[in-house]
PDB file of C-alpha atoms and ligand atoms in Angstrom:
ATOM      1  CA  UNK A   1      -6.235 -12.536  -7.512  1.00 78.00           C
ATOM      2  CA  UNK A   2      -5.469  -8.890  -6.979  1.00 84.00           C
ATOM      3  CA  UNK A   3      -2.793  -7.740  -9.126  1.00 88.00           C
ATOM      4  CA  UNK A   4      -0.370  -4.838  -7.653  1.00 92.00           C
ATOM      5  CA  UNK A   5      -2.590  -1.984  -8.760  1.00 89.00           C
ATOM      6  CA  UNK A   6      -5.353  -3.357  -6.707  1.00 88.00           C
ATOM      7  CA  UNK A   7      -3.119  -3.807  -3.647  1.00 91.00           C
ATOM      8  CA  UNK A   8      -2.116  -0.360  -3.890  1.00 91.00           C
ATOM      9  CA  UNK A   9      -5.897   0.819  -4.503  1.00 88.00           C
ATOM     10  CA  UNK A  10      -6.479  -0.902  -1.112  1.00 89.00           C
ATOM     11  CA  UNK A  11      -3.502   0.780   0.597  1.00 92.00           C
ATOM     12  CA  UNK A  12      -5.274   4.372  -0.564  1.00 89.00           C
ATOM     13  CA  UNK A  13      -8.356   3.021   0.555  1.00 88.00           C
ATOM     14  CA  UNK A  14      -7.336   2.173   4.184  1.00 92.00           C
ATOM     15  CA  UNK A  15      -4.875   4.905   4.475  1.00 93.00           C
ATOM     16  CA  UNK A  16      -7.578   7.495   5.793  1.00 92.00           C
ATOM     17  CA  UNK A  17      -9.202   5.063   8.020  1.00 92.00           C
ATOM     18  CA  UNK A  18      -5.878   3.618   9.600  1.00 96.00           C
ATOM     19  CA  UNK A  19      -3.071   6.020   9.719  1.00 97.00           C
ATOM     20  CA  UNK A  20      -2.826   8.324  12.541  1.00 98.00           C
ATOM     21  CA  UNK A  21      -5.501   6.334  14.675  1.00 98.00           C
ATOM     22  CA  UNK A  22      -4.943   3.982  17.358  1.00 98.00           C
ATOM     23  CA  UNK A  23      -5.870   0.281  17.188  1.00 98.00           C
ATOM     24  CA  UNK A  24      -8.401   0.173  20.095  1.00 97.00           C
ATOM     25  CA  UNK A  25      -9.738  -3.483  19.749  1.00 97.00           C
ATOM     26  CA  UNK A  26      -8.123  -6.056  17.348  1.00 98.00           C
ATOM     27  CA  UNK A  27     -10.354  -9.272  16.921  1.00 97.00           C
ATOM     28  CA  UNK A  28      -8.726 -12.311  15.627  1.00 97.00           C
ATOM     29  CA  UNK A  29     -11.408 -14.945  14.751  1.00 96.00           C
ATOM     30  CA  UNK A  30      -8.985 -17.822  13.742  1.00 96.00           C
ATOM     31  CA  UNK A  31      -5.697 -19.303  14.633  1.00 97.00           C
ATOM     32  CA  UNK A  32      -4.319 -18.979  10.928  1.00 97.00           C
ATOM     33  CA  UNK A  33      -5.070 -17.816   7.468  1.00 97.00           C
ATOM     34  CA  UNK A  34      -2.650 -19.212   5.031  1.00 97.00           C
ATOM     35  CA  UNK A  35      -0.347 -19.184   7.659  1.00 97.00           C
ATOM     36  CA  UNK A  36      -0.859 -19.293  11.454  1.00 97.00           C
ATOM     37  CA  UNK A  37      -0.920 -15.555  12.939  1.00 98.00           C
ATOM     38  CA  UNK A  38       2.120 -14.786  14.740  1.00 97.00           C
ATOM     39  CA  UNK A  39       2.258 -15.410  18.524  1.00 96.00           C
ATOM     40  CA  UNK A  40      -0.019 -13.062  20.544  1.00 97.00           C
ATOM     41  CA  UNK A  41      -1.101 -11.118  17.575  1.00 98.00           C
ATOM     42  CA  UNK A  42      -4.059  -9.218  18.947  1.00 98.00           C
ATOM     43  CA  UNK A  43      -2.027  -8.432  21.953  1.00 98.00           C
ATOM     44  CA  UNK A  44       0.908  -7.021  20.030  1.00 98.00           C
ATOM     45  CA  UNK A  45      -1.359  -4.538  17.976  1.00 98.00           C
ATOM     46  CA  UNK A  46      -3.749  -3.540  20.590  1.00 98.00           C
ATOM     47  CA  UNK A  47      -3.078   0.022  21.938  1.00 98.00           C
ATOM     48  CA  UNK A  48      -0.643   0.877  19.014  1.00 98.00           C
ATOM     49  CA  UNK A  49      -0.962   3.618  16.460  1.00 98.00           C
ATOM     50  CA  UNK A  50      -0.622   3.360  12.899  1.00 98.00           C
ATOM     51  CA  UNK A  51       1.924   5.586  11.755  1.00 98.00           C
ATOM     52  CA  UNK A  52       2.096   5.018   8.032  1.00 98.00           C
ATOM     53  CA  UNK A  53       0.660   2.504   5.747  1.00 97.00           C
ATOM     54  CA  UNK A  54       3.025   1.544   2.863  1.00 97.00           C
ATOM     55  CA  UNK A  55       3.251  -1.184   0.061  1.00 96.00           C
ATOM     56  CA  UNK A  56       6.023  -3.508  -1.205  1.00 96.00           C
ATOM     57  CA  UNK A  57       5.158  -5.469  -4.338  1.00 95.00           C
ATOM     58  CA  UNK A  58       1.714  -6.803  -3.351  1.00 94.00           C
ATOM     59  CA  UNK A  59       1.984  -6.615   0.413  1.00 97.00           C
ATOM     60  CA  UNK A  60       0.746  -3.977   2.640  1.00 97.00           C
ATOM     61  CA  UNK A  61       2.908  -2.709   5.567  1.00 98.00           C
ATOM     62  CA  UNK A  62       1.338  -1.045   8.472  1.00 98.00           C
ATOM     63  CA  UNK A  63       3.710   0.836  10.701  1.00 98.00           C
ATOM     64  CA  UNK A  64       2.964   0.949  14.330  1.00 98.00           C
ATOM     65  CA  UNK A  65       4.283   2.809  17.085  1.00 98.00           C
ATOM     66  CA  UNK A  66       5.819  -0.196  18.691  1.00 98.00           C
ATOM     67  CA  UNK A  67       8.354  -0.533  15.990  1.00 98.00           C
ATOM     68  CA  UNK A  68       6.512  -3.459  14.604  1.00 98.00           C
ATOM     69  CA  UNK A  69       5.145  -3.583  10.993  1.00 98.00           C
ATOM     70  CA  UNK A  70       2.031  -5.460  10.356  1.00 98.00           C
ATOM     71  CA  UNK A  71       2.776  -7.244   7.059  1.00 98.00           C
ATOM     72  CA  UNK A  72      -0.640  -8.180   5.328  1.00 97.00           C
ATOM     73  CA  UNK A  73      -1.277  -9.956   1.935  1.00 96.00           C
ATOM     74  CA  UNK A  74      -4.430 -10.661   0.198  1.00 93.00           C
ATOM     75  CA  UNK A  75      -3.737 -13.959  -1.304  1.00 92.00           C
ATOM     76  CA  UNK A  76      -6.223 -14.930  -3.616  1.00 89.00           C
ATOM     77  CA  UNK A  77      -9.585 -13.485  -2.604  1.00 86.00           C
ATOM     78  CA  UNK A  78      -8.689 -11.394   0.675  1.00 90.00           C
ATOM     79  CA  UNK A  79     -10.128  -7.943   0.915  1.00 88.00           C
ATOM     80  CA  UNK A  80     -10.890  -5.263   3.349  1.00 90.00           C
ATOM     81  CA  UNK A  81     -14.019  -3.352   4.091  1.00 88.00           C
ATOM     82  CA  UNK A  82     -14.079  -0.123   5.846  1.00 88.00           C
ATOM     83  CA  UNK A  83     -16.933   0.859   7.983  1.00 87.00           C
ATOM     84  CA  UNK A  84     -17.534   4.246  10.013  1.00 80.00           C
ATOM     85  CA  UNK A  85     -19.709   4.539  12.875  1.00 67.00           C
ATOM     86  CA  UNK A  86     -21.585   7.592  11.413  1.00 48.00           C
ATOM     87  CA  UNK A  87     -24.317   4.952  10.272  1.00 41.00           C
ATOM     88  CA  UNK A  88     -25.879   4.011   6.848  1.00 34.00           C
ATOM     89  CA  UNK A  89     -25.056   7.428   5.034  1.00 33.00           C
ATOM     90  CA  UNK A  90     -21.470   7.137   5.783  1.00 36.00           C
ATOM     91  CA  UNK A  91     -19.169   5.562   3.085  1.00 39.00           C
ATOM     92  CA  UNK A  92     -18.381   1.828   4.080  1.00 40.00           C
ATOM     93  CA  UNK A  93     -21.611   1.110   5.795  1.00 41.00           C
ATOM     94  CA  UNK A  94     -22.177  -2.661   5.930  1.00 44.00           C
ATOM     95  CA  UNK A  95     -25.871  -3.065   5.064  1.00 45.00           C
ATOM     96  CA  UNK A  96     -25.622  -4.223   1.687  1.00 51.00           C
ATOM     97  CA  UNK A  97     -23.636  -7.137   2.473  1.00 60.00           C
ATOM     98  CA  UNK A  98     -25.754 -10.444   1.847  1.00 56.00           C
ATOM     99  CA  UNK A  99     -25.981 -13.414   4.099  1.00 56.00           C
ATOM    100  CA  UNK A 100     -22.966 -15.824   4.691  1.00 65.00           C
ATOM    101  CA  UNK A 101     -20.075 -13.324   3.876  1.00 74.00           C
ATOM    102  CA  UNK A 102     -19.456 -12.103   7.263  1.00 85.00           C
ATOM    103  CA  UNK A 103     -18.722 -16.137   8.049  1.00 89.00           C
ATOM    104  CA  UNK A 104     -15.193 -14.979   6.278  1.00 92.00           C
ATOM    105  CA  UNK A 105     -14.508 -11.966   8.356  1.00 93.00           C
ATOM    106  CA  UNK A 106     -11.406 -13.213   9.915  1.00 96.00           C
ATOM    107  CA  UNK A 107      -9.887 -10.130  11.575  1.00 97.00           C
ATOM    108  CA  UNK A 108     -11.465  -6.952  12.740  1.00 95.00           C
ATOM    109  CA  UNK A 109      -9.782  -3.757  13.653  1.00 96.00           C
ATOM    110  CA  UNK A 110     -11.525  -1.059  15.697  1.00 96.00           C
ATOM    111  CA  UNK A 111      -9.930   2.341  15.345  1.00 96.00           C
ATOM    112  CA  UNK A 112      -9.835   5.378  17.558  1.00 97.00           C
ATOM    113  CA  UNK A 113     -11.250   7.382  14.825  1.00 95.00           C
ATOM    114  CA  UNK A 114     -14.337   5.390  14.713  1.00 93.00           C
ATOM    115  CA  UNK A 115     -13.438   3.416  11.679  1.00 92.00           C
ATOM    116  CA  UNK A 116     -13.831  -0.512  11.756  1.00 92.00           C
ATOM    117  CA  UNK A 117     -11.531  -2.331   9.131  1.00 93.00           C
ATOM    118  CA  UNK A 118     -12.676  -5.752   8.535  1.00 92.00           C
ATOM    119  CA  UNK A 119     -10.389  -8.450   6.669  1.00 93.00           C
ATOM    120  CA  UNK A 120     -12.434 -10.987   4.799  1.00 91.00           C
ATOM    121  CA  UNK A 121     -10.998 -13.874   2.962  1.00 92.00           C
ATOM    122  CA  UNK A 122     -13.268 -16.674   1.643  1.00 90.00           C
ATOM    123  CA  UNK A 123     -10.391 -18.929   0.576  1.00 92.00           C
ATOM    124  CA  UNK A 124      -8.075 -17.822   3.206  1.00 94.00           C
ATOM    125  CA  UNK A 125      -4.790 -17.531   0.837  1.00 95.00           C
ATOM    126  CA  UNK A 126      -4.144 -14.257   2.560  1.00 96.00           C
ATOM    127  CA  UNK A 127      -2.036 -13.669   5.813  1.00 98.00           C
ATOM    128  CA  UNK A 128      -0.973 -11.395   8.302  1.00 98.00           C
ATOM    129  CA  UNK A 129       2.517 -11.148  10.363  1.00 98.00           C
ATOM    130  CA  UNK A 130       4.341  -8.987  12.585  1.00 98.00           C
ATOM    131  CA  UNK A 131       8.007  -8.133  11.661  1.00 98.00           C
ATOM    132  CA  UNK A 132      10.332  -5.519  13.492  1.00 98.00           C
ATOM    133  CA  UNK A 133      10.885  -2.615  11.401  1.00 98.00           C
ATOM    134  CA  UNK A 134      14.610  -3.039  11.492  1.00 97.00           C
ATOM    135  CA  UNK A 135      14.386  -6.640  10.176  1.00 98.00           C
ATOM    136  CA  UNK A 136      11.842  -5.865   7.460  1.00 97.00           C
ATOM    137  CA  UNK A 137      14.580  -6.040   4.438  1.00 95.00           C
ATOM    138  CA  UNK A 138      15.777  -9.336   5.621  1.00 97.00           C
ATOM    139  CA  UNK A 139      12.502 -10.991   6.863  1.00 97.00           C
ATOM    140  CA  UNK A 140      11.294 -14.074   5.013  1.00 96.00           C
ATOM    141  CA  UNK A 141       8.780 -11.944   3.040  1.00 96.00           C
ATOM    142  CA  UNK A 142      11.179  -9.416   1.334  1.00 97.00           C
ATOM    143  CA  UNK A 143      14.616 -11.108   1.440  1.00 97.00           C
ATOM    144  CA  UNK A 144      15.793 -11.535  -2.169  1.00 96.00           C
ATOM    145  CA  UNK A 145      12.837  -9.484  -3.466  1.00 97.00           C
ATOM    146  CA  UNK A 146      13.443  -7.570  -6.671  1.00 97.00           C
ATOM    147  CA  UNK A 147      12.884  -4.012  -7.405  1.00 96.00           C
ATOM    148  CA  UNK A 148       9.628  -1.963  -7.278  1.00 96.00           C
ATOM    149  CA  UNK A 149       7.977  -1.683 -10.413  1.00 96.00           C
ATOM    150  CA  UNK A 150       5.806   1.507  -9.373  1.00 92.00           C
ATOM    151  CA  UNK A 151       8.993   3.192  -7.909  1.00 85.00           C
ATOM    152  CA  UNK A 152      11.908   4.981  -9.380  1.00 89.00           C
ATOM    153  CA  UNK A 153      14.229   1.982  -9.197  1.00 93.00           C
ATOM    154  CA  UNK A 154      12.588   0.884 -12.398  1.00 97.00           C
ATOM    155  CA  UNK A 155      14.479   2.311 -15.285  1.00 97.00           C
ATOM    156  CA  UNK A 156      16.143   1.064 -18.785  1.00 98.00           C
ATOM    157  CA  UNK A 157      19.366   0.989 -16.928  1.00 97.00           C
ATOM    158  CA  UNK A 158      17.948  -1.346 -14.280  1.00 97.00           C
ATOM    159  CA  UNK A 159      16.050  -3.553 -16.722  1.00 98.00           C
ATOM    160  CA  UNK A 160      19.481  -3.890 -18.605  1.00 98.00           C
ATOM    161  CA  UNK A 161      21.299  -4.897 -15.631  1.00 97.00           C
ATOM    162  CA  UNK A 162      18.852  -7.368 -14.401  1.00 97.00           C
ATOM    163  CA  UNK A 163      18.303  -8.770 -17.768  1.00 97.00           C
ATOM    164  CA  UNK A 164      21.747  -8.794 -19.353  1.00 96.00           C
ATOM    165  CA  UNK A 165      22.761 -12.158 -20.289  1.00 96.00           C
ATOM    166  CA  UNK A 166      19.795 -13.864 -19.721  1.00 96.00           C
ATOM    167  CA  UNK A 167      18.236 -16.410 -22.344  1.00 96.00           C
ATOM    168  CA  UNK A 168      15.022 -16.655 -20.576  1.00 97.00           C
ATOM    169  CA  UNK A 169      11.980 -15.334 -22.311  1.00 98.00           C
ATOM    170  CA  UNK A 170      11.238 -11.640 -21.662  1.00 98.00           C
ATOM    171  CA  UNK A 171       7.869 -12.667 -20.211  1.00 98.00           C
ATOM    172  CA  UNK A 172       9.273 -15.116 -17.864  1.00 97.00           C
ATOM    173  CA  UNK A 173      12.125 -12.460 -16.487  1.00 98.00           C
ATOM    174  CA  UNK A 174       9.492  -9.919 -16.172  1.00 98.00           C
ATOM    175  CA  UNK A 175       7.338 -12.376 -13.862  1.00 97.00           C
ATOM    176  CA  UNK A 176      10.597 -13.357 -11.760  1.00 97.00           C
ATOM    177  CA  UNK A 177       9.908 -11.889  -8.548  1.00 96.00           C
ATOM    178  CA  UNK A 178      13.491 -11.886  -7.769  1.00 97.00           C
ATOM    179  CA  UNK A 179      14.158  -9.257 -10.378  1.00 98.00           C
ATOM    180  CA  UNK A 180      11.070  -7.097 -10.458  1.00 97.00           C
ATOM    181  CA  UNK A 181       8.519  -7.741  -7.630  1.00 97.00           C
ATOM    182  CA  UNK A 182       4.849  -7.613  -8.001  1.00 93.00           C
ATOM    183  CA  UNK A 183       4.156  -7.871 -11.565  1.00 94.00           C
ATOM    184  CA  UNK A 184       1.721 -10.400 -12.747  1.00 92.00           C
ATOM    185  CA  UNK A 185       0.290 -12.160 -15.943  1.00 93.00           C
ATOM    186  CA  UNK A 186      -1.852  -9.441 -17.085  1.00 92.00           C
ATOM    187  CA  UNK A 187       0.248  -6.385 -16.575  1.00 94.00           C
ATOM    188  CA  UNK A 188       3.152  -8.128 -18.215  1.00 96.00           C
ATOM    189  CA  UNK A 189       1.192  -8.846 -21.244  1.00 96.00           C
ATOM    190  CA  UNK A 190       0.010  -5.333 -21.610  1.00 96.00           C
ATOM    191  CA  UNK A 191       3.387  -3.954 -21.122  1.00 97.00           C
ATOM    192  CA  UNK A 192       5.049  -6.135 -23.538  1.00 98.00           C
ATOM    193  CA  UNK A 193       2.183  -4.971 -26.037  1.00 98.00           C
ATOM    194  CA  UNK A 194       2.652  -1.398 -25.660  1.00 97.00           C
ATOM    195  CA  UNK A 195       6.521  -1.592 -25.863  1.00 98.00           C
ATOM    196  CA  UNK A 196       6.206  -3.996 -29.012  1.00 98.00           C
ATOM    197  CA  UNK A 197       8.242  -6.718 -27.711  1.00 98.00           C
ATOM    198  CA  UNK A 198       7.706 -10.188 -28.147  1.00 98.00           C
ATOM    199  CA  UNK A 199       6.925 -12.184 -25.321  1.00 98.00           C
ATOM    200  CA  UNK A 200       9.445 -15.179 -26.319  1.00 98.00           C
ATOM    201  CA  UNK A 201      12.346 -12.748 -27.014  1.00 98.00           C
ATOM    202  CA  UNK A 202      15.500 -13.437 -24.764  1.00 98.00           C
ATOM    203  CA  UNK A 203      15.310 -11.092 -21.824  1.00 98.00           C
ATOM    204  CA  UNK A 204      19.107 -10.442 -22.345  1.00 98.00           C
ATOM    205  CA  UNK A 205      18.372  -8.866 -25.775  1.00 97.00           C
ATOM    206  CA  UNK A 206      17.282  -5.677 -24.101  1.00 98.00           C
ATOM    207  CA  UNK A 207      21.100  -5.369 -22.972  1.00 98.00           C
ATOM    208  CA  UNK A 208      24.182  -4.872 -25.025  1.00 95.00           C
ATOM    209  CA  UNK A 209      26.780  -7.268 -24.782  1.00 90.00           C
ATOM    210  CA  UNK A 210      28.304  -4.822 -22.106  1.00 90.00           C
ATOM    211  CA  UNK A 211      25.056  -4.489 -19.874  1.00 92.00           C
ATOM    212  CA  UNK A 212      23.998  -1.201 -21.400  1.00 97.00           C
ATOM    213  CA  UNK A 213      20.412  -0.562 -21.977  1.00 98.00           C
ATOM    214  CA  UNK A 214      18.867  -0.820 -25.528  1.00 98.00           C
ATOM    215  CA  UNK A 215      16.311   1.511 -26.489  1.00 97.00           C
ATOM    216  CA  UNK A 216      13.845  -0.982 -25.885  1.00 98.00           C
ATOM    217  CA  UNK A 217      14.694  -1.580 -22.310  1.00 98.00           C
ATOM    218  CA  UNK A 218      13.820   2.238 -21.530  1.00 97.00           C
ATOM    219  CA  UNK A 219      10.492   1.840 -23.299  1.00 97.00           C
ATOM    220  CA  UNK A 220       9.643  -0.984 -21.411  1.00 98.00           C
ATOM    221  CA  UNK A 221      10.270   0.397 -17.997  1.00 98.00           C
ATOM    222  CA  UNK A 222       8.444   3.245 -19.133  1.00 97.00           C
ATOM    223  CA  UNK A 223       5.367   1.305 -20.402  1.00 97.00           C
ATOM    224  CA  UNK A 224       5.328  -0.878 -17.305  1.00 97.00           C
ATOM    225  CA  UNK A 225       4.983   2.323 -15.130  1.00 95.00           C
ATOM    226  CA  UNK A 226       2.320   3.507 -17.442  1.00 94.00           C
ATOM    227  CA  UNK A 227       0.264   0.339 -17.572  1.00 93.00           C
ATOM    228  CA  UNK A 228       0.515   0.190 -13.554  1.00 94.00           C
ATOM    229  CA  UNK A 229      -0.337   4.062 -13.031  1.00 92.00           C
ATOM    230  CA  UNK A 230      -3.181   3.971 -15.346  1.00 90.00           C
ATOM    231  CA  UNK A 231      -4.718   0.770 -13.442  1.00 88.00           C
ATOM    232  CA  UNK A 232      -4.213   2.543 -10.192  1.00 87.00           C
ATOM    233  CA  UNK A 233      -5.918   5.757 -11.499  1.00 85.00           C
ATOM    234  CA  UNK A 234      -8.718   3.280 -12.754  1.00 82.00           C
ATOM    235  CA  UNK A 235      -8.813   1.791  -9.097  1.00 78.00           C
ATOM    236  CA  UNK A 236      -9.266   5.091  -7.563  1.00 69.00           C
ATOM    237  CA  UNK A 237     -12.287   5.912  -9.282  1.00 67.00           C
ATOM    238  CA  UNK A 238     -13.681   2.288  -8.718  1.00 62.00           C
ATOM    239  CA  UNK A 239     -12.687   2.899  -4.994  1.00 59.00           C
ATOM    240  CA  UNK A 240     -15.111   5.943  -4.747  1.00 60.00           C
ATOM    241  CA  UNK A 241     -17.773   3.956  -6.349  1.00 53.00           C
ATOM    242  CA  UNK A 242     -17.305   0.918  -4.140  1.00 48.00           C
ATOM    243  CA  UNK A 243     -17.159   3.203  -0.911  1.00 51.00           C
ATOM    244  CA  UNK A 244     -20.521   4.093  -1.906  1.00 40.00           C
ATOM    245  CA  UNK A 245     -21.671   0.621  -1.843  1.00 40.00           C
ATOM    246  CA  UNK A 246     -20.260  -1.312   0.760  1.00 44.00           C
ATOM    247  CA  UNK A 247     -16.850  -0.187   1.427  1.00 50.00           C
ATOM    248  CA  UNK A 248     -15.199  -3.309  -0.270  1.00 57.00           C
ATOM    249  CA  UNK A 249     -11.759  -2.422  -1.230  1.00 58.00           C
ATOM    250  CA  UNK A 250      -9.538  -4.084  -3.954  1.00 52.00           C
ATOM    251  CA  UNK A 251     -11.186  -5.478  -7.010  1.00 55.00           C
ATOM    252  CA  UNK A 252     -11.987  -3.796 -10.075  1.00 56.00           C
ATOM    253  CA  UNK A 253     -12.409  -4.590 -13.874  1.00 59.00           C
ATOM    254  CA  UNK A 254     -10.211  -2.675 -15.798  1.00 65.00           C
ATOM    255  CA  UNK A 255     -10.125  -2.307 -19.888  1.00 76.00           C
ATOM    256  CA  UNK A 256      -7.107  -4.344 -21.099  1.00 90.00           C
ATOM    257  CA  UNK A 257      -5.655  -3.708 -24.626  1.00 94.00           C
ATOM    258  CA  UNK A 258      -4.415  -7.254 -25.298  1.00 95.00           C
ATOM    259  CA  UNK A 259      -5.166  -9.321 -22.185  1.00 93.00           C
ATOM    260  CA  UNK A 260      -7.767 -11.956 -22.701  1.00 92.00           C
ATOM    261  CA  UNK A 261      -8.544 -10.774 -26.420  1.00 94.00           C
ATOM    262  CA  UNK A 262      -7.268 -14.001 -28.251  1.00 96.00           C
ATOM    263  CA  UNK A 263      -8.866 -13.640 -32.002  1.00 97.00           C
ATOM    264  CA  UNK A 264      -9.747  -9.895 -31.645  1.00 96.00           C
ATOM    265  CA  UNK A 265      -8.084  -7.322 -33.851  1.00 97.00           C
ATOM    266  CA  UNK A 266      -5.210  -5.641 -32.394  1.00 97.00           C
ATOM    267  CA  UNK A 267      -6.168  -2.655 -30.470  1.00 95.00           C
ATOM    268  CA  UNK A 268      -3.183  -0.571 -32.006  1.00 95.00           C
ATOM    269  CA  UNK A 269      -4.579   2.008 -34.483  1.00 93.00           C
ATOM    270  CA  UNK A 270      -3.638   1.221 -37.905  1.00 93.00           C
ATOM    271  CA  UNK A 271      -2.491  -2.700 -37.200  1.00 97.00           C
ATOM    272  CA  UNK A 272      -4.293  -5.199 -39.180  1.00 96.00           C
ATOM    273  CA  UNK A 273      -3.117  -8.224 -36.932  1.00 97.00           C
ATOM    274  CA  UNK A 274      -4.971 -10.081 -34.380  1.00 97.00           C
ATOM    275  CA  UNK A 275      -4.381 -10.834 -30.992  1.00 97.00           C
ATOM    276  CA  UNK A 276      -2.897 -14.360 -30.355  1.00 98.00           C
ATOM    277  CA  UNK A 277      -2.423 -16.506 -27.294  1.00 97.00           C
ATOM    278  CA  UNK A 278       0.280 -18.880 -26.372  1.00 96.00           C
ATOM    279  CA  UNK A 279       1.114 -20.604 -23.169  1.00 96.00           C
ATOM    280  CA  UNK A 280       4.262 -20.007 -21.490  1.00 94.00           C
ATOM    281  CA  UNK A 281       5.205 -21.777 -18.313  1.00 91.00           C
ATOM    282  CA  UNK A 282       1.760 -22.853 -17.805  1.00 92.00           C
ATOM    283  CA  UNK A 283       0.018 -19.480 -18.380  1.00 94.00           C
ATOM    284  CA  UNK A 284      -1.528 -17.514 -21.108  1.00 96.00           C
ATOM    285  CA  UNK A 285       0.209 -14.877 -22.949  1.00 97.00           C
ATOM    286  CA  UNK A 286      -1.564 -12.559 -25.352  1.00 97.00           C
ATOM    287  CA  UNK A 287       0.220 -10.590 -28.010  1.00 98.00           C
ATOM    288  CA  UNK A 288       0.043  -9.144 -31.508  1.00 98.00           C
ATOM    289  CA  UNK A 289       2.757 -10.731 -33.914  1.00 96.00           C
ATOM    290  CA  UNK A 290       2.463  -7.628 -35.953  1.00 97.00           C
ATOM    291  CA  UNK A 291       2.979  -5.028 -32.970  1.00 97.00           C
ATOM    292  CA  UNK A 292       5.305  -7.562 -31.370  1.00 98.00           C
ATOM    293  CA  UNK A 293       7.799  -9.038 -33.865  1.00 95.00           C
ATOM    294  CA  UNK A 294      10.375 -11.345 -33.062  1.00 89.00           C
TER     295      UNK A 294
HETATM  296 ZN1   ZN B   1      -1.087  -5.327 -33.699  1.00 61.76          ZN
END
């Protein structure tokens, strides 16, 4: 499943192909993905110019000259392929794709700059929607959504305000999309490890009784941004590699310090502990009890 840094990597890969270009043709090959496409989907896109491509949590938002926003979510297996009409030498040529893959090409955007952007999704948990720009904050996708973890909104103050008084475990609070939006299991484990915080500590312990941030809150905000930024940078380098191969955007392997390392020595220099695994709300948490004492 793509995590936030992968979605941001996809955004950066799509931006040069889409922004400033007109959607000359939109081919919608099925009535639905995870949800039905909106009414007159292709018709509402055709002829419009993409004026910006943004991201909110794990959603991509393409602003159109019509005032609509094309909201796109990759679900479990969604990916975009960028093709250029310049032929095989150009990044994004499709000639490396193997038989059967194109059966999962569900939407094809042909742009005025010669780029072709294809949405492929074998499991069809992804979806696309059209929302008026003025309704974006209140629409069903974004209403009640928490703060953006890669933006300036995330700070020690914000974490203290959001977590104050909560007895829920720190890990669960970080995964709660109504508080902070777009953080997944992997990056939460990584951030808690770097911040030296136990995943079962009460979320409220990061704030004083009056809701002021303790030092750990500031530390946690900083490492969340750090792990995400590093992953986006790693994604940028794989993006260049991928573009040479087949134009597929969105999935990359990244070296994690604690995630999926149960039983291995702690990666913190000087620590003699080992990575342990515990299950919280049905999902694996990886942590080092020495680096992350209770
Ligand atoms: Zn350790």
